[in-house]
Short mmCIF file of C-alpha atoms in Angstrom, two decimals:
data_model
loop_
_atom_site.label_atom_id
_atom_site.label_comp_id
_atom_site.label_asym_id
_atom_site.label_seq_id
_atom_site.Cartn_x
_atom_site.Cartn_y
_atom_site.Cartn_z
CA MET A 1 -9.21 -49.49 6.30
CA ALA A 2 -9.33 -53.26 6.01
CA HIS A 3 -6.47 -54.62 3.93
CA ASN A 4 -7.69 -58.19 3.66
CA GLU A 5 -8.73 -58.32 0.01
CA THR A 6 -11.11 -61.26 0.50
CA GLY A 7 -13.98 -59.06 1.67
CA HIS A 8 -13.81 -56.85 -1.41
CA TYR A 9 -13.81 -59.82 -3.74
CA LYS A 10 -16.76 -61.35 -1.88
CA ASN A 11 -18.84 -58.22 -2.55
CA VAL A 12 -18.10 -58.53 -6.27
CA ALA A 13 -18.71 -62.27 -6.36
CA ASN A 14 -22.00 -61.85 -4.52
CA LEU A 15 -23.18 -59.31 -7.07
CA ASN A 16 -22.56 -61.90 -9.77
CA LEU A 17 -24.64 -64.38 -7.77
CA LEU A 18 -27.44 -61.85 -7.36
CA ILE A 19 -27.38 -61.17 -11.09
CA GLY A 20 -27.88 -64.88 -11.71
CA TYR A 21 -31.08 -64.88 -9.65
CA ILE A 22 -32.29 -61.68 -11.33
CA GLN A 23 -31.83 -63.30 -14.74
CA SER A 24 -34.04 -66.17 -13.58
CA TYR A 25 -36.90 -63.72 -12.86
CA GLY A 26 -37.17 -62.83 -16.54
CA ALA A 27 -39.51 -59.95 -17.39
CA THR A 28 -40.78 -59.78 -13.81
CA TYR A 29 -37.63 -57.89 -12.87
CA ALA A 30 -38.26 -54.55 -14.61
CA PRO A 31 -37.07 -51.56 -12.54
CA THR A 32 -37.34 -48.08 -14.02
CA LYS A 33 -34.24 -47.01 -12.11
CA THR A 34 -31.43 -47.36 -14.63
CA ALA A 35 -28.75 -48.17 -12.04
CA ILE A 36 -30.38 -51.45 -11.03
CA THR A 37 -31.47 -52.73 -14.42
CA LEU A 38 -29.97 -56.08 -15.34
CA ALA A 39 -27.69 -54.53 -17.94
CA SER A 40 -26.41 -51.90 -15.51
CA LEU A 41 -25.76 -54.49 -12.82
CA GLN A 42 -23.82 -56.61 -15.29
CA ASP A 43 -21.70 -53.59 -16.24
CA LEU A 44 -21.20 -52.83 -12.55
CA TYR A 45 -20.03 -56.37 -11.91
CA THR A 46 -17.54 -56.20 -14.80
CA ALA A 47 -16.11 -52.91 -13.56
CA GLY A 48 -16.02 -54.07 -9.95
CA ASN A 49 -14.33 -57.33 -10.83
CA GLN A 50 -11.71 -55.47 -12.85
CA SER A 51 -11.03 -53.06 -10.00
CA VAL A 52 -10.42 -55.95 -7.60
CA THR A 53 -8.20 -57.66 -10.17
CA ASN A 54 -6.22 -54.45 -10.64
CA VAL A 55 -5.46 -54.31 -6.92
CA GLN A 56 -4.24 -57.90 -6.89
CA ASP A 57 -2.11 -57.31 -9.98
CA ALA A 58 -0.57 -54.26 -8.31
CA LYS A 59 0.15 -56.29 -5.18
CA ASN A 60 1.76 -59.03 -7.25
CA ASN A 61 3.94 -56.44 -8.95
CA TYR A 62 4.85 -55.04 -5.54
CA SER A 63 5.89 -58.51 -4.34
CA THR A 64 8.10 -58.90 -7.40
CA LYS A 65 9.79 -55.55 -6.75
CA VAL A 66 10.34 -56.48 -3.10
CA ASP A 67 11.99 -59.74 -4.20
CA ASN A 68 14.16 -57.80 -6.67
CA ARG A 69 15.20 -55.40 -3.92
CA GLU A 70 16.10 -58.28 -1.64
CA ASP A 71 18.28 -59.75 -4.38
CA ALA A 72 19.97 -56.39 -5.03
CA PHE A 73 20.84 -55.92 -1.36
CA ARG A 74 21.63 -59.56 -0.60
CA ASP A 75 25.44 -59.19 -0.52
CA ILE A 76 25.76 -55.58 0.58
CA LYS A 77 27.18 -56.37 4.02
CA LYS A 78 29.78 -58.81 2.71
CA PHE A 79 30.68 -56.48 -0.14
CA SER A 80 31.03 -53.48 2.16
CA THR A 81 33.37 -55.48 4.38
CA ARG A 82 35.44 -56.36 1.31
CA VAL A 83 35.61 -52.67 0.40
CA ILE A 84 37.01 -51.92 3.85
CA GLY A 85 39.52 -54.75 3.59
CA ASN A 86 40.65 -53.49 0.21
CA LEU A 87 41.58 -50.13 1.74
CA SER A 88 44.59 -51.73 3.40
CA GLY A 89 46.05 -52.27 -0.06
CA THR A 90 45.71 -48.62 -1.04
CA ASN A 91 47.50 -45.44 0.01
CA VAL A 92 44.58 -43.90 1.89
CA SER A 93 45.21 -42.47 5.34
CA VAL A 94 44.57 -44.17 8.63
CA GLN A 95 41.82 -41.59 9.28
CA THR A 96 40.09 -42.46 6.00
CA ILE A 97 40.09 -46.14 6.95
CA LYS A 98 38.71 -45.22 10.35
CA ASP A 99 35.92 -43.15 8.77
CA ALA A 100 35.15 -45.92 6.29
CA LYS A 101 34.95 -48.50 9.08
CA SER A 102 32.55 -46.25 10.96
CA ILE A 103 30.21 -46.17 7.96
CA ASN A 104 30.56 -49.91 7.46
CA ALA A 105 29.57 -50.47 11.08
CA LYS A 106 26.26 -48.75 10.32
CA ILE A 107 25.76 -51.00 7.30
CA GLN A 108 26.48 -54.12 9.33
CA ALA A 109 24.08 -53.02 12.08
CA SER A 110 21.14 -52.63 9.69
CA ARG A 111 18.44 -55.28 9.83
CA ALA A 112 16.65 -55.18 6.52
CA SER A 113 14.41 -58.13 5.74
CA LYS A 114 11.25 -58.94 3.82
CA PRO A 115 8.24 -59.34 6.13
CA GLU A 116 6.87 -62.86 6.11
CA THR A 117 3.24 -63.09 5.02
CA THR A 118 1.22 -65.40 7.25
CA PRO A 119 -2.48 -65.84 8.04
CA GLU A 120 -1.66 -64.89 11.62
CA ASN A 121 -0.15 -61.59 10.50
CA PRO A 122 -2.40 -60.21 7.73
CA GLU A 123 -0.76 -56.78 7.93
CA ASN A 124 2.09 -58.26 5.91
CA ASP A 125 -0.37 -58.49 3.02
CA ASP A 126 -0.50 -54.70 3.06
CA PRO A 127 2.34 -52.89 1.24
CA THR A 128 1.37 -49.68 3.05
CA GLY A 129 1.38 -51.29 6.52
CA THR A 130 3.76 -50.73 9.41
CA THR A 131 5.96 -53.77 8.79
CA HIS A 132 6.53 -52.84 5.16
CA SER A 133 7.21 -49.23 6.07
CA THR A 134 9.83 -50.31 8.58
CA SER A 135 11.41 -52.60 6.00
CA ARG A 136 11.51 -49.77 3.46
CA GLN A 137 13.23 -47.46 5.92
CA SER A 138 15.84 -50.13 6.64
CA TYR A 139 16.67 -50.55 2.96
CA ASP A 140 16.77 -46.79 2.49
CA SER A 141 19.25 -46.59 5.36
CA LEU A 142 21.42 -49.32 3.84
CA TYR A 143 21.56 -47.47 0.54
CA GLU A 144 22.29 -44.15 2.24
CA ASN A 145 25.18 -45.58 4.25
CA PHE A 146 26.69 -47.38 1.28
CA HIS A 147 26.36 -44.22 -0.78
CA ASP A 148 28.15 -42.32 2.01
CA LEU A 149 30.96 -44.88 1.87
CA VAL A 150 31.35 -44.45 -1.87
CA SER A 151 31.22 -40.67 -1.56
CA LEU A 152 33.98 -40.78 1.06
CA LEU A 153 36.27 -42.82 -1.15
CA ALA A 154 35.46 -40.71 -4.21
CA VAL A 155 36.92 -37.57 -2.65
CA VAL A 156 40.07 -39.24 -1.31
CA GLU A 157 42.93 -38.61 -3.73
CA ASP A 158 44.96 -41.55 -2.41
CA TYR A 159 42.25 -44.10 -3.10
CA ASP A 160 44.14 -45.87 -5.85
CA THR A 161 42.83 -49.43 -5.85
CA ALA A 162 43.81 -51.66 -8.74
CA ASP A 163 40.88 -54.01 -8.18
CA ASN A 164 38.14 -53.30 -10.69
CA ASP A 165 35.37 -54.32 -8.27
CA PHE A 166 36.32 -51.54 -5.89
CA GLN A 167 36.95 -48.70 -8.31
CA ILE A 168 34.69 -45.68 -7.88
CA GLN A 169 32.81 -46.21 -11.13
CA GLN A 170 31.91 -49.77 -10.15
CA LEU A 171 30.97 -48.73 -6.63
CA ASN A 172 28.70 -46.02 -8.03
CA THR A 173 27.09 -48.54 -10.38
CA TYR A 174 26.34 -50.83 -7.46
CA ALA A 175 25.00 -47.95 -5.38
CA ASN A 176 22.74 -46.93 -8.25
CA THR A 177 21.42 -50.51 -8.50
CA LEU A 178 20.46 -50.31 -4.82
CA LEU A 179 18.79 -46.95 -5.33
CA GLN A 180 16.79 -48.16 -8.32
CA ALA A 181 15.64 -51.23 -6.40
CA ASN A 182 14.35 -49.02 -3.59
CA GLN A 183 12.65 -46.60 -5.96
CA GLN A 184 10.88 -49.41 -7.82
CA VAL A 185 9.41 -50.66 -4.57
CA ASN A 186 8.21 -47.15 -3.74
CA VAL A 187 6.54 -46.83 -7.15
CA ALA A 188 4.88 -50.21 -6.64
CA VAL A 189 3.50 -49.10 -3.27
CA ILE A 190 2.02 -46.00 -4.88
CA GLU A 191 0.39 -48.16 -7.55
CA VAL A 192 -1.21 -50.40 -4.93
CA THR A 193 -2.49 -47.35 -3.07
CA ASN A 194 -3.98 -45.81 -6.20
CA LYS A 195 -5.59 -49.06 -7.36
CA ARG A 196 -7.15 -49.50 -3.94
CA MET A 197 -8.61 -46.01 -4.10
CA ASP A 198 -10.04 -46.78 -7.56
CA ARG A 199 -11.53 -50.02 -6.25
CA ASN A 200 -13.03 -48.32 -3.22
CA THR A 201 -14.61 -45.69 -5.44
CA GLN A 202 -16.08 -48.41 -7.66
CA LEU A 203 -17.38 -50.54 -4.80
CA TYR A 204 -18.19 -48.16 -1.98
CA THR A 205 -19.22 -44.75 -3.30
CA PRO A 206 -22.51 -43.92 -1.52
CA GLN A 207 -25.59 -44.59 -3.66
CA SER A 208 -23.73 -45.29 -6.90
CA GLY A 209 -21.15 -47.83 -5.73
CA LEU A 210 -21.46 -51.57 -6.21
CA VAL A 211 -22.54 -52.32 -2.64
CA ASP A 212 -25.25 -49.67 -2.33
CA THR A 213 -26.54 -50.44 -5.81
CA ALA A 214 -26.74 -54.15 -5.04
CA LEU A 215 -28.62 -53.38 -1.83
CA ASP A 216 -31.09 -51.28 -3.81
CA ALA A 217 -31.63 -54.19 -6.19
CA LYS A 218 -32.37 -56.46 -3.23
CA LYS A 219 -34.90 -53.95 -1.91
CA TYR A 220 -36.58 -53.84 -5.30
CA ILE A 221 -36.82 -57.64 -5.36
CA LYS A 222 -38.38 -57.49 -1.91
CA GLY A 223 -40.93 -55.07 -3.29
CA ILE A 224 -41.73 -57.26 -6.28
CA PHE A 225 -42.20 -60.57 -4.52
CA GLY A 226 -42.76 -59.59 -0.89
CA ALA A 227 -40.66 -60.05 2.25
CA SER A 228 -41.96 -63.56 2.89
CA SER A 229 -41.54 -64.79 -0.67
CA PRO A 230 -39.09 -67.59 -1.43
CA GLN A 231 -37.45 -65.34 -4.02
CA PHE A 232 -36.60 -62.65 -1.49
CA LYS A 233 -35.65 -65.11 1.24
CA THR A 234 -33.18 -66.68 -1.15
CA ILE A 235 -31.44 -63.47 -2.24
CA ASN A 236 -31.68 -61.83 1.19
CA SER A 237 -28.86 -64.09 2.39
CA ILE A 238 -26.53 -62.64 -0.25
CA SER A 239 -24.41 -60.24 1.76
CA PHE A 240 -22.99 -56.88 0.68
CA LYS A 241 -20.86 -54.89 3.12
CA ASN A 242 -19.20 -51.50 3.00
CA ILE A 243 -15.70 -52.34 4.27
CA LYS A 244 -13.76 -49.30 3.10
#
């Protein structure tokens, strides 16, 4: 499926243009088919425009959640290193420190970043695309490893740090913040997916969707005025494409 939203919007905008020409025909445009009456086309435009807007709103929300996730994870590597350093001031065993360092190494090795959106790489406009999926997996891995670090320290009886930042309750709070940031991105991706499906139903359902209905209206205009008429030649250049 094409994820460049411009094509979907163009279909909707072109219907609005077609409606403008139909209005100029006055009583001459009088189909008996309800779906292509002026009123029905106007309703179809309103619904189609809203469906496209809903997708963009969902994508904007997704971008916000991605930014929030990036902020939540921004200092995780530095903080994890501080957690390891703090262990030297506690009574935990050498083996515990070794295990903790092993987990921290995984955290440091992770490469989680927000894909850059560029005209040359339109896939980055797609929250369900490969680059975003890879990014999600990286953040999930970061959370999982940090959670493992906290879980390790939580079961060690000799973990007796006096520093409030590194106490188990605070570590769990931070881990939960990371988890929530990841989950909010996942919810936002689902919303984009669902809004796209709604839009595709509205625009591209065979026969009753916006595109097929608009094409029927063009055929009717051709029938009214003739293929060589200036009216039909004018509206014939208004393009409608099924791009689902």
